[in-house]
mmCIF file of C-alpha atoms in Angstrom:
data_model
loop_
_atom_site.group_PDB
_atom_site.id
_atom_site.type_symbol
_atom_site.label_atom_id
_atom_site.label_comp_id
_atom_site.label_asym_id
_atom_site.label_seq_id
_atom_site.Cartn_x
_atom_site.Cartn_y
_atom_site.Cartn_z
ATOM 1 C CA UNK V 201 -44.133 -8.019 -29.135
ATOM 2 C CA UNK V 202 -42.827 -4.784 -30.600
ATOM 3 C CA UNK V 203 -41.495 -3.745 -27.199
ATOM 4 C CA UNK V 204 -39.589 -7.027 -26.796
ATOM 5 C CA UNK V 205 -38.103 -6.574 -30.251
ATOM 6 C CA UNK V 206 -36.936 -3.081 -29.314
ATOM 7 C CA UNK V 207 -35.270 -4.454 -26.169
ATOM 8 C CA UNK V 208 -33.473 -7.075 -28.284
ATOM 9 C CA UNK V 209 -32.334 -4.436 -30.716
ATOM 10 C CA UNK V 210 -31.128 -2.267 -27.867
ATOM 11 C CA UNK V 211 -29.288 -5.205 -26.321
ATOM 12 C CA UNK V 212 -27.650 -5.990 -29.661
ATOM 13 C CA UNK V 213 -26.605 -2.369 -30.093
ATOM 14 C CA UNK V 214 -25.115 -2.268 -26.592
ATOM 15 C CA UNK V 215 -23.159 -5.470 -27.218
ATOM 16 C CA UNK V 216 -21.945 -4.133 -30.544
ATOM 17 C CA UNK V 217 -20.777 -0.938 -28.850
ATOM 18 C CA UNK V 218 -18.874 -2.887 -26.194
ATOM 19 C CA UNK V 219 -17.301 -5.361 -28.637
ATOM 20 C CA UNK V 220 -14.158 -3.273 -29.271
ATOM 21 C CA UNK V 221 -13.637 -2.930 -25.509
ATOM 22 C CA UNK V 222 -11.018 -5.558 -24.718
ATOM 23 C CA UNK V 223 -10.264 -6.839 -21.259
ATOM 24 C CA UNK V 224 -6.994 -4.917 -21.189
ATOM 25 C CA UNK V 225 -8.686 -1.622 -22.100
ATOM 26 C CA UNK V 226 -11.354 -2.286 -19.474
ATOM 27 C CA UNK V 227 -8.728 -2.944 -16.788
ATOM 28 C CA UNK V 228 -6.755 0.171 -17.752
ATOM 29 C CA UNK V 229 -9.932 2.252 -17.568
ATOM 30 C CA UNK V 230 -10.743 0.763 -14.161
ATOM 31 C CA UNK V 231 -7.256 1.523 -12.895
ATOM 32 C CA UNK V 232 -7.579 5.075 -14.203
ATOM 33 C CA UNK V 233 -10.871 5.510 -12.365
ATOM 34 C CA UNK V 234 -9.365 4.080 -9.161
ATOM 35 C CA UNK V 235 -6.322 6.367 -9.307
ATOM 36 C CA UNK V 236 -8.514 9.364 -10.054
ATOM 37 C CA UNK V 237 -10.879 8.518 -7.205
ATOM 38 C CA UNK V 238 -8.030 8.038 -4.728
ATOM 39 C CA UNK V 239 -6.441 11.308 -5.860
ATOM 40 C CA UNK V 240 -9.694 13.168 -5.414
ATOM 41 C CA UNK V 241 -10.283 11.580 -2.008
ATOM 42 C CA UNK V 242 -6.815 12.483 -0.758
ATOM 43 C CA UNK V 243 -6.506 15.894 -2.431
ATOM 44 C CA UNK V 244 -5.848 18.585 0.097
ATOM 45 C CA UNK V 245 -5.074 16.224 2.958
ATOM 46 C CA UNK V 246 -2.233 17.507 5.057
ATOM 47 C CA UNK V 247 0.618 15.265 6.006
ATOM 48 C CA UNK V 248 0.790 14.589 9.730
ATOM 49 C CA UNK V 249 4.117 12.814 9.668
ATOM 50 C CA UNK V 250 7.519 14.288 10.302
ATOM 51 C CA UNK V 251 9.967 13.908 7.448
ATOM 52 C CA UNK V 252 13.557 13.024 8.176
ATOM 53 C CA UNK V 253 15.645 15.074 5.722
ATOM 54 C CA UNK V 254 18.734 12.975 6.491
ATOM 55 C CA UNK V 255 17.217 10.033 4.626
ATOM 56 C CA UNK V 256 18.392 10.061 1.027
ATOM 57 C CA UNK V 257 16.230 7.477 -0.731
ATOM 58 C CA UNK V 258 12.834 7.338 1.010
ATOM 59 C CA UNK V 259 10.296 9.978 -0.023
ATOM 60 C CA UNK V 260 8.045 11.667 2.535
ATOM 61 C CA UNK V 261 5.112 9.372 1.706
ATOM 62 C CA UNK V 262 7.335 6.287 1.958
ATOM 63 C CA UNK V 263 8.667 7.463 5.311
ATOM 64 C CA UNK V 264 5.093 7.957 6.516
ATOM 65 C CA UNK V 265 4.099 4.461 5.380
ATOM 66 C CA UNK V 266 7.061 2.817 7.081
ATOM 67 C CA UNK V 267 6.644 4.874 10.269
ATOM 68 C CA UNK V 268 3.007 3.759 10.493
ATOM 69 C CA UNK V 269 3.875 0.118 9.823
ATOM 70 C CA UNK V 270 6.704 0.239 12.378
ATOM 71 C CA UNK V 271 4.275 1.577 14.978
ATOM 72 C CA UNK V 272 1.788 -1.215 14.211
ATOM 73 C CA UNK V 273 4.194 -4.132 13.701
ATOM 74 C CA UNK V 274 6.735 -3.367 16.432
ATOM 75 C CA UNK V 275 4.672 -2.677 19.551
ATOM 76 C CA UNK V 276 7.581 -2.671 21.986
ATOM 77 C CA UNK V 277 5.865 -0.764 24.810
ATOM 78 C CA UNK V 278 5.318 -2.920 27.854
ATOM 79 C CA UNK V 279 7.737 -5.597 26.637
ATOM 80 C CA UNK V 280 11.387 -6.399 27.218
ATOM 81 C CA UNK V 281 12.148 -5.497 23.592
ATOM 82 C CA UNK V 282 14.115 -2.383 22.739
ATOM 83 C CA UNK V 283 11.778 0.488 21.881
ATOM 84 C CA UNK V 284 11.392 0.837 18.120
ATOM 85 C CA UNK V 285 11.910 4.591 18.279
ATOM 86 C CA UNK V 286 15.370 4.112 19.804
ATOM 87 C CA UNK V 287 16.467 1.987 16.841
ATOM 88 C CA UNK V 288 17.203 3.630 13.463
ATOM 89 C CA UNK V 289 14.726 1.423 11.606
ATOM 90 C CA UNK V 290 13.906 4.067 8.966
ATOM 91 C CA UNK V 291 17.579 4.817 8.391
ATOM 92 C CA UNK V 292 18.266 1.095 7.949
ATOM 93 C CA UNK V 293 15.396 0.824 5.443
ATOM 94 C CA UNK V 294 16.698 3.903 3.618
ATOM 95 C CA UNK V 295 20.143 2.295 3.422
ATOM 96 C CA UNK V 296 18.545 -0.875 2.056
ATOM 97 C CA UNK V 297 16.629 1.133 -0.584
ATOM 98 C CA UNK V 298 19.822 2.905 -1.655
ATOM 99 C CA UNK V 299 21.364 -0.412 -2.657
ATOM 100 C CA UNK V 300 18.448 -1.590 -4.798
ATOM 101 C CA UNK V 301 18.483 -1.747 -8.572
ATOM 102 C CA UNK V 302 16.490 1.066 -10.206
ATOM 103 C CA UNK V 303 13.911 -1.339 -11.688
ATOM 104 C CA UNK V 304 13.386 -3.132 -8.379
ATOM 105 C CA UNK V 305 13.133 0.196 -6.558
ATOM 106 C CA UNK V 306 10.507 1.409 -9.029
ATOM 107 C CA UNK V 307 8.456 -1.773 -8.593
ATOM 108 C CA UNK V 308 8.725 -1.480 -4.820
ATOM 109 C CA UNK V 309 7.539 2.141 -4.937
ATOM 110 C CA UNK V 310 4.463 1.089 -6.945
ATOM 111 C CA UNK V 311 3.781 -1.740 -4.479
ATOM 112 C CA UNK V 312 4.003 0.686 -1.553
ATOM 113 C CA UNK V 313 1.615 3.088 -3.280
ATOM 114 C CA UNK V 314 -0.869 0.245 -3.852
ATOM 115 C CA UNK V 315 -0.664 -0.740 -0.201
ATOM 116 C CA UNK V 316 -1.031 2.858 1.030
ATOM 117 C CA UNK V 317 -4.019 3.687 -1.159
ATOM 118 C CA UNK V 318 -5.593 0.224 -1.294
ATOM 119 C CA UNK V 319 -7.499 0.893 1.903
ATOM 120 C CA UNK V 320 -9.450 3.646 0.134
ATOM 121 C CA UNK V 321 -11.292 1.222 -2.110
ATOM 122 C CA UNK V 322 -10.279 -2.368 -1.350
ATOM 123 C CA UNK V 323 -10.304 -2.138 2.409
ATOM 124 C CA UNK V 324 -13.561 -0.236 2.642
ATOM 125 C CA UNK V 325 -11.969 2.175 5.118
ATOM 126 C CA UNK V 326 -12.170 5.228 2.814
ATOM 127 C CA UNK V 327 -8.879 6.405 4.264
ATOM 128 C CA UNK V 328 -5.238 5.858 3.388
ATOM 129 C CA UNK V 329 -3.360 3.268 5.420
ATOM 130 C CA UNK V 330 -1.265 5.895 7.213
ATOM 131 C CA UNK V 331 -4.450 7.558 8.528
ATOM 132 C CA UNK V 332 -6.144 4.425 9.891
ATOM 133 C CA UNK V 333 -6.375 3.944 13.638
ATOM 134 C CA UNK V 334 -4.235 1.174 15.147
ATOM 135 C CA UNK V 335 -6.930 -1.526 15.152
ATOM 136 C CA UNK V 336 -8.007 -0.854 11.569
ATOM 137 C CA UNK V 337 -4.385 -0.670 10.410
ATOM 138 C CA UNK V 338 -3.609 -4.062 11.960
ATOM 139 C CA UNK V 339 -6.771 -5.548 10.440
ATOM 140 C CA UNK V 340 -5.807 -4.088 7.063
ATOM 141 C CA UNK V 341 -2.302 -5.599 7.230
ATOM 142 C CA UNK V 342 -3.785 -8.975 8.179
ATOM 143 C CA UNK V 343 -6.302 -8.797 5.316
ATOM 144 C CA UNK V 344 -3.440 -8.254 2.870
ATOM 145 C CA UNK V 345 -1.517 -11.113 4.483
ATOM 146 C CA UNK V 346 -4.519 -13.368 3.753
ATOM 147 C CA UNK V 347 -5.404 -11.777 0.396
ATOM 148 C CA UNK V 348 -4.366 -12.479 -3.179
ATOM 149 C CA UNK V 349 -0.840 -13.586 -4.000
ATOM 150 C CA UNK V 350 0.009 -10.010 -5.051
ATOM 151 C CA UNK V 351 -1.231 -8.611 -1.729
ATOM 152 C CA UNK V 352 0.607 -11.288 0.256
ATOM 153 C CA UNK V 353 3.807 -10.576 -1.671
ATOM 154 C CA UNK V 354 3.618 -6.821 -1.076
ATOM 155 C CA UNK V 355 2.836 -6.957 2.639
ATOM 156 C CA UNK V 356 5.355 -9.755 3.275
ATOM 157 C CA UNK V 357 8.099 -7.740 1.581
ATOM 158 C CA UNK V 358 7.288 -4.620 3.597
ATOM 159 C CA UNK V 359 7.110 -6.574 6.860
ATOM 160 C CA UNK V 360 10.431 -8.332 6.220
ATOM 161 C CA UNK V 361 12.125 -5.023 5.487
ATOM 162 C CA UNK V 362 10.859 -3.608 8.791
ATOM 163 C CA UNK V 363 11.742 -6.654 10.881
ATOM 164 C CA UNK V 364 15.201 -7.014 9.325
ATOM 165 C CA UNK V 365 15.880 -3.297 9.800
ATOM 166 C CA UNK V 366 14.837 -3.488 13.456
ATOM 167 C CA UNK V 367 16.818 -6.619 14.354
ATOM 168 C CA UNK V 368 19.839 -5.391 12.406
ATOM 169 C CA UNK V 369 20.721 -3.035 15.249
ATOM 170 C CA UNK V 370 22.808 -4.495 18.088
ATOM 171 C CA UNK V 371 20.614 -2.838 20.739
ATOM 172 C CA UNK V 372 17.780 -5.210 19.828
ATOM 173 C CA UNK V 373 19.780 -8.341 20.505
#
């Protein structure tokens, strides 16, 4: 009986220690752990993507994300469509970014970071999106398209930007 009483006391002490931990503090701590883990996992990884210095708004990581998504979403090889690499899709996206309000641009940058690094923990791939092979990258995009409303909103926005920037060029008509 004394052992059971000690377990109850321990349980009460644990609950008392967790009482000041609100949901918001818990979520912030979880986000901090996730960011730290993704930083540690990607620390020292070299970038394999070429950066276009002519682009004024897109950072190197954003260019890498869009280049990877363009490769996955616009498979023009073996079709009658104009090859995606002969259309200035990245330049069109950069032009679109340049016209965005600062607040919207900041939110979009956060959304892109979540998408890029979400595959480390959420996707179970233990790799950033830009480093996934083609099949895994397509599966990851589809999982976000069928995911929570936040995931659907992020991936739909990114896809629409790519498609609009591709079809904007006269060569694609």
